[in-house]
Structures are given as structure tokens and as C-alpha cells.
mmCIF file of C-alpha atoms in Angstrom:
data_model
loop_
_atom_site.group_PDB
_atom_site.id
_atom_site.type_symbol
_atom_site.label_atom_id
_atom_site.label_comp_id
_atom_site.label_asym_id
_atom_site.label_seq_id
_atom_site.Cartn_x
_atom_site.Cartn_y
_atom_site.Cartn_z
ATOM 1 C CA UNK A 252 39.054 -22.844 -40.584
ATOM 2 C CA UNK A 253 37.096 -22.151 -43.604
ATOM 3 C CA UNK A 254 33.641 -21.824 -41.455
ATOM 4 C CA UNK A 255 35.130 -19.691 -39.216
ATOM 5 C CA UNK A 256 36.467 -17.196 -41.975
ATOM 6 C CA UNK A 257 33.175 -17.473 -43.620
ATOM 7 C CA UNK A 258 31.479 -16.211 -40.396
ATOM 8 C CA UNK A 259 33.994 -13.212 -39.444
ATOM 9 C CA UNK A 260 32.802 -11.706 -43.072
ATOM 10 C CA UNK A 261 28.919 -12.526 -42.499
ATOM 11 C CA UNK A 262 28.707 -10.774 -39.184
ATOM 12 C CA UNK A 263 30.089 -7.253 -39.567
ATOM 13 C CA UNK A 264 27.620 -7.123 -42.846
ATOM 14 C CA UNK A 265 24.537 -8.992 -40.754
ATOM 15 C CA UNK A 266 25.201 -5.792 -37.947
ATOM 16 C CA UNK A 267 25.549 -3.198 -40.029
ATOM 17 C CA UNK A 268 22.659 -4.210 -42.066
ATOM 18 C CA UNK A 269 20.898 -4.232 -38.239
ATOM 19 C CA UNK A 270 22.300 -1.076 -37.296
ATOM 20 C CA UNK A 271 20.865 0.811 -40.767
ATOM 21 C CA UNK A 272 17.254 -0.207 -40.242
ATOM 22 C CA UNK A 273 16.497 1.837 -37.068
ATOM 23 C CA UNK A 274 12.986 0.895 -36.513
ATOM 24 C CA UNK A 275 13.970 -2.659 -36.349
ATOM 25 C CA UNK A 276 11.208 -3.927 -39.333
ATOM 26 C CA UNK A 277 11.637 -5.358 -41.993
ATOM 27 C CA UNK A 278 11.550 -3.349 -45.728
ATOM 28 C CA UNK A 279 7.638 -2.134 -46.109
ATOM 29 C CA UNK A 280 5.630 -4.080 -49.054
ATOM 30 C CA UNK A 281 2.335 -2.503 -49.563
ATOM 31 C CA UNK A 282 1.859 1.148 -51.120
ATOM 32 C CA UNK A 283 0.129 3.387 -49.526
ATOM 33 C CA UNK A 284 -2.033 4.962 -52.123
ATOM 34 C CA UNK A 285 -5.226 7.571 -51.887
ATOM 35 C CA UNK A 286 -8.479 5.839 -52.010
ATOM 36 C CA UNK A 287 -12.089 7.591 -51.829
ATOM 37 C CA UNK A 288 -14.834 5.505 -49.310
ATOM 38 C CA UNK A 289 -18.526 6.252 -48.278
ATOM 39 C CA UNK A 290 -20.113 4.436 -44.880
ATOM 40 C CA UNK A 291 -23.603 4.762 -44.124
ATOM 41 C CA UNK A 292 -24.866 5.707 -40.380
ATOM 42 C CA UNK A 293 -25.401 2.709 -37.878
ATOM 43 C CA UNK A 294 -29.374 4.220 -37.797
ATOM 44 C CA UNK A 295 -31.450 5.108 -40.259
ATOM 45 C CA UNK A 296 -29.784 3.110 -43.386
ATOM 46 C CA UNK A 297 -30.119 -0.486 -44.325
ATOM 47 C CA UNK A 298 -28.877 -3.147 -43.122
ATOM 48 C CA UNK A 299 -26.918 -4.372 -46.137
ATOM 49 C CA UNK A 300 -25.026 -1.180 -45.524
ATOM 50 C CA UNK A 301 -21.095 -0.988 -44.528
ATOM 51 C CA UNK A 302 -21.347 1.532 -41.771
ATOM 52 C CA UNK A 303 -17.567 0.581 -40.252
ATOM 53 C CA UNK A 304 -14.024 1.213 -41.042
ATOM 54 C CA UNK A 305 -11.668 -1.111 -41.229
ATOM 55 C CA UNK A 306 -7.786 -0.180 -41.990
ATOM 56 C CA UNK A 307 -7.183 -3.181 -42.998
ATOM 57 C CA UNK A 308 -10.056 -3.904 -44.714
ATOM 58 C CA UNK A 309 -12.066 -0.804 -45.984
ATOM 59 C CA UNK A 310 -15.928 -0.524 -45.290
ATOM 60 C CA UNK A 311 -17.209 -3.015 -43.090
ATOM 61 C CA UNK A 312 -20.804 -4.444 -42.288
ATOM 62 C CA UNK A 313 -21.410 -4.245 -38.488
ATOM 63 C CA UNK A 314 -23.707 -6.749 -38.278
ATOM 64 C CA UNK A 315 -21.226 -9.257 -39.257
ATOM 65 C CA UNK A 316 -17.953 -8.197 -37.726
ATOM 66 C CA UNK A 317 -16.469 -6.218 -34.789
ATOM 67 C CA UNK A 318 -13.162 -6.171 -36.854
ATOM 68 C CA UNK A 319 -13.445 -2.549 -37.341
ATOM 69 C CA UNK A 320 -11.690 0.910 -36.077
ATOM 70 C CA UNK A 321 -14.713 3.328 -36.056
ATOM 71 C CA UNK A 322 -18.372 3.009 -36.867
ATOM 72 C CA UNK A 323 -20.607 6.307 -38.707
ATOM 73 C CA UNK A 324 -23.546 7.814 -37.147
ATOM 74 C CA UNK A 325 -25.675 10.617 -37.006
ATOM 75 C CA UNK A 326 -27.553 11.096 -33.501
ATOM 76 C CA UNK A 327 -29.911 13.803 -32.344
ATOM 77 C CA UNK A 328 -29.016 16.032 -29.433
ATOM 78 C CA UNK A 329 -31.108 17.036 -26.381
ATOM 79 C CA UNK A 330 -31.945 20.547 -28.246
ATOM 80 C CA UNK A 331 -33.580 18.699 -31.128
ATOM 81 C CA UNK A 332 -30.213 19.035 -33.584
ATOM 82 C CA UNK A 333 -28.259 16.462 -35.195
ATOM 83 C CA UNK A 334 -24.411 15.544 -35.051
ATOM 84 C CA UNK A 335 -22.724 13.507 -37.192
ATOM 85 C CA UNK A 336 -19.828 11.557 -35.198
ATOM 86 C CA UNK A 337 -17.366 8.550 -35.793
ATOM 87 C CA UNK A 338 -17.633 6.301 -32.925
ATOM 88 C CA UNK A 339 -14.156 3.907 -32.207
ATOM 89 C CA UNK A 340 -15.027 0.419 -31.008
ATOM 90 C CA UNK A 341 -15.057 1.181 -27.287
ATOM 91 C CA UNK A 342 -17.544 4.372 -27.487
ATOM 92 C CA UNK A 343 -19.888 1.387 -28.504
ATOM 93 C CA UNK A 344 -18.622 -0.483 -25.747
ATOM 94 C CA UNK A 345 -16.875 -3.068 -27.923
ATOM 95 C CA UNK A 346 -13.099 -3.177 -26.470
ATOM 96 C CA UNK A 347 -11.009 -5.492 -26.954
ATOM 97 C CA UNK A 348 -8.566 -7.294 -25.223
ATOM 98 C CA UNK A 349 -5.313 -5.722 -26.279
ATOM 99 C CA UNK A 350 -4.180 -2.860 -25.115
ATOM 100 C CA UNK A 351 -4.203 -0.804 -27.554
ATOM 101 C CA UNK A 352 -7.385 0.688 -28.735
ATOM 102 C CA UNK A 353 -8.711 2.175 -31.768
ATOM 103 C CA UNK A 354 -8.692 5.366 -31.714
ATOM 104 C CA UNK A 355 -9.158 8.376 -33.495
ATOM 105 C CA UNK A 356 -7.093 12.065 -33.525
ATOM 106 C CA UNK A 357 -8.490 15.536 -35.074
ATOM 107 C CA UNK A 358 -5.232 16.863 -37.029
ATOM 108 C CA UNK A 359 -5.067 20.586 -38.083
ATOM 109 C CA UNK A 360 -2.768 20.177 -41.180
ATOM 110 C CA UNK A 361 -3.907 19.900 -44.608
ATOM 111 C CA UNK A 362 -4.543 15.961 -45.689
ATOM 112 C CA UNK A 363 -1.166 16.040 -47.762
ATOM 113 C CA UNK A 364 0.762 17.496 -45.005
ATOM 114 C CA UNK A 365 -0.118 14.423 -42.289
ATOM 115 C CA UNK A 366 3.617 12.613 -43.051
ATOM 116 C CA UNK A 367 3.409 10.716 -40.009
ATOM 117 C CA UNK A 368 0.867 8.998 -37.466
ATOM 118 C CA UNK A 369 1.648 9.930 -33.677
ATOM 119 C CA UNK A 370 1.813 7.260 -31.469
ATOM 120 C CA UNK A 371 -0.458 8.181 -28.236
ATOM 121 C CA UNK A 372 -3.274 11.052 -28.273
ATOM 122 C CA UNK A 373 -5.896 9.347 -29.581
ATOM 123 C CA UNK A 374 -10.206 9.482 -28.456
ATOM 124 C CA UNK A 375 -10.461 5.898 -27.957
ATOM 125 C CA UNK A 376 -13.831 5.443 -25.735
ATOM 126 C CA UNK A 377 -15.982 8.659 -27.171
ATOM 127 C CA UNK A 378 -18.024 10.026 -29.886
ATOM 128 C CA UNK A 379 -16.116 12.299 -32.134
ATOM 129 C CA UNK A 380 -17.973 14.805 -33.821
ATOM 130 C CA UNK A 381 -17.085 15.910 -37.647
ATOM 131 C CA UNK A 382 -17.408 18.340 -40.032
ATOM 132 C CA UNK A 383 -16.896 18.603 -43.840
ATOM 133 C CA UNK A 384 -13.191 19.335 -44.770
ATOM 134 C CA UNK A 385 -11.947 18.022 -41.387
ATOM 135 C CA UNK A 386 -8.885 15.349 -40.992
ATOM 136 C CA UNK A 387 -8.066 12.951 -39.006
ATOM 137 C CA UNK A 388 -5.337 10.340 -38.235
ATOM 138 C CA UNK A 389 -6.800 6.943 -37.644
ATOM 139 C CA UNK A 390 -5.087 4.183 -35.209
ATOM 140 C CA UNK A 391 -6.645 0.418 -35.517
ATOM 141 C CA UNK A 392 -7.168 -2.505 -32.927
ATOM 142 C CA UNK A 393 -4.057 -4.801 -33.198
ATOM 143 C CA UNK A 394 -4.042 -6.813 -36.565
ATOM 144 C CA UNK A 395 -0.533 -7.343 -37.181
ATOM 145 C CA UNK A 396 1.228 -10.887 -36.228
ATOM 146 C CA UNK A 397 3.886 -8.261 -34.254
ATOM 147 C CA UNK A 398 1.517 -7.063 -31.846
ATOM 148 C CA UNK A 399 1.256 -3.304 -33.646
ATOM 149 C CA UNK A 400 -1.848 -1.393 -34.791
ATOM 150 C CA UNK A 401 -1.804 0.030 -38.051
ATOM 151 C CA UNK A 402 -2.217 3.768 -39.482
ATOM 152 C CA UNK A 403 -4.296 5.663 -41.791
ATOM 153 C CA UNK A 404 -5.198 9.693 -42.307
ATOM 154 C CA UNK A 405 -8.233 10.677 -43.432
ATOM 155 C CA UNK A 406 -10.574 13.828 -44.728
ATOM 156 C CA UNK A 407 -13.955 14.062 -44.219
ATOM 157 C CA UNK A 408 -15.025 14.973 -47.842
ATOM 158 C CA UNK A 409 -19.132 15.130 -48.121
ATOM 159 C CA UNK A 410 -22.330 14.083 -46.260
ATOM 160 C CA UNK A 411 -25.304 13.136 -48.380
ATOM 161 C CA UNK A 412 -28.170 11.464 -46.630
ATOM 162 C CA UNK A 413 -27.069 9.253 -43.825
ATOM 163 C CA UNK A 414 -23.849 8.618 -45.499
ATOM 164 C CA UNK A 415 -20.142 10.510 -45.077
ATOM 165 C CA UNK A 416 -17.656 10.476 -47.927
ATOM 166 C CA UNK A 417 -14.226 10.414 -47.006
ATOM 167 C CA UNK A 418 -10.673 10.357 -48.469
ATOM 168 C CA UNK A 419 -7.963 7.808 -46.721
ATOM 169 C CA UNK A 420 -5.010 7.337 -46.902
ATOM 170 C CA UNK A 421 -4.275 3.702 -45.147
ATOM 171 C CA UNK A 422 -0.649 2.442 -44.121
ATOM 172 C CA UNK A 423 -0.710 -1.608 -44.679
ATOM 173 C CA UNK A 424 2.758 -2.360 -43.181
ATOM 174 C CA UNK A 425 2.854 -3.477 -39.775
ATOM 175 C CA UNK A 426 4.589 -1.063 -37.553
ATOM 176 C CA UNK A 427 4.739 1.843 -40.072
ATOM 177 C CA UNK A 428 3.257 5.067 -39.076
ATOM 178 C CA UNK A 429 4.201 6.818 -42.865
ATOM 179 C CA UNK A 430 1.265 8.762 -44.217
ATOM 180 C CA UNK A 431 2.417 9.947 -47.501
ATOM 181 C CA UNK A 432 1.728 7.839 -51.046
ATOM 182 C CA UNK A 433 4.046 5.157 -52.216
ATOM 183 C CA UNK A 434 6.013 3.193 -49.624
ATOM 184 C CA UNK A 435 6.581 4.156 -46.322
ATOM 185 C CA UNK A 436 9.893 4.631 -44.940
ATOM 186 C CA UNK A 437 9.361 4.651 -41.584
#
């Protein structure tokens, strides 16, 4: 009798404790805090140069890893000009075997007004071109035990050489898509 007694007051709490969390995840753990990073372009720097992206991870070597959402470059176009464009992991014909892809969406806002990452519009399998002052929000490749990408915003802030300065803003908790500082709540 006890047991049973026990149980009819542990299950009405365990549901509504279910039914408050609507996105069905458990409470986030990381911060999401402002950080300032600088890639160099896949041509024309050294080797020993981070010239991908990693949400997860920060700036990434891609000679050692294809763990990485977007890769820098600058190329030269037929009229003799020069572009600078991020390049996700299947415009360099590195896809993966999820089905999610990174991916990579131009956002009109201002950086502190990106509160939330979309879920679908993102360029996945193309050069995207950039400017200075231009933001973006950033899906990765699946990372997260769950089988979820994860989110970041980010502002192109300078070029200097064959380099790109950016601010991010980069969502560690698996299955969040808040882009504001502190922790997300959803």
C-alpha cells in the first residue's frame, strides 16, 4: 500500500514537470557568450593556419579535420576580381552522412536582434559571398548524442589580408536554437 501511495504523488509531479518543458530537453548548461575569431583563406595563407569553423569547436585546421561547418576563402572571378565567400562542407564536396547539412543563412537584423536560429533555409552546397558588417546564422553537421545540429549567429567584422574577422555568438546546448547571451531558453 505504501508503494502504491508513494507512486500516485510521484506521477502527477513527473507529468507536469513533462508538460512545462515544451521542447522536450533537458535544462541548457553552457552560456552562450560573445566571442571575437579570425580564419585565414583555404589559398594563399599557411598551412599552420585555422581556415574552418567549427561551432563546437572554434577555428579549425583543415588539413587535419573535416569536423567543421564552413571553410574561408577568397577566389578570383572570371572578370579578374576577387570575392571573399564562406564555403559549408558540401560546396567543397565534403557531405556527410546525416541528413542534415551545414549550412549557412544571410540574416537582415542587427547581430543583437538574431534571438533565434530558424530551422530550414539554409545554403548548404554553395559558396556564399560576404561583405563587412554582414550577419549570418550558422547551422552545424550533427554533433550532438540526440541527433541535432547546433546554432550560432555571426557578423562579419573586418578583412585584413587573407583573413576575415568575425563576431559569434555560438549556442553549445544540443537542440537549442537561442541566440542571445547567457543561457538559452529555448
Amino acid at each position: 500500500m505504501r508503494t502504491i501511495r508513494g507512486l500516485s504523488v510521484l506521477v502527477p509531479l513527473a507529468l507536469a514537470a513533462a508538460c512545462s518543458d515544451s521542447n522536450s530537453l533537458g535544462d541548457p548548461t553552457e552560456q552562450n557568450v560573445v566571442d571575437t575569431m579570425t580564419i585565414g583563406a583555404l589559398e594563399g595563407t599557411p598551412i599552420s593556419t585555422p581556415s574552418g569553423y567549427s561551432i563546437s569547436s572554434g577555428p579549425v585546421r583543415t588539413d587535419q579535420t573535416t569536423q567543421f561547418e564552413f571553410a574561408y576563402n577568397i577566389r578570383r572571378l572570371d572578370d579578374g576580381t576577387y570575392q571573399r565567400v564562406l564555403l559549408p562542407l558540401a560546396a567543397l564536396g565534403l557531405t556527410g552522412t546525416n541528413q542534415v547539412e551545414p549550412g549557412l543563412q544571410r540574416r537582415e537584423e542587427s547581430f543583437d536582434d538574431i534571438t533565434h536560429a530558424p530551422s530550414n533555409g539554409y545554403v548548404s552546397d554553395s559558396a556564399v559571398p560576404v561583405q563587412l558588417g554582414e550577419r549570418y546564422v550558422v547551422r552545424s553537421r550533427v554533433v550532438c548524442s540526440i541527433g541535432v545540429p547546433l546554432y550560432a549567429k555571426l557578423q562579419i567584422l573586418g578583412f585584413q589580408d587573407s583573413t576575415v574577422t568575425f563576431q559569434v555568438l555560438a549556442d553549445q546546448n544540443c537542440g537549442f536554437k537561442g541566440l542571445l547571451p547567457g543561457l538559452p531558453a529555448d
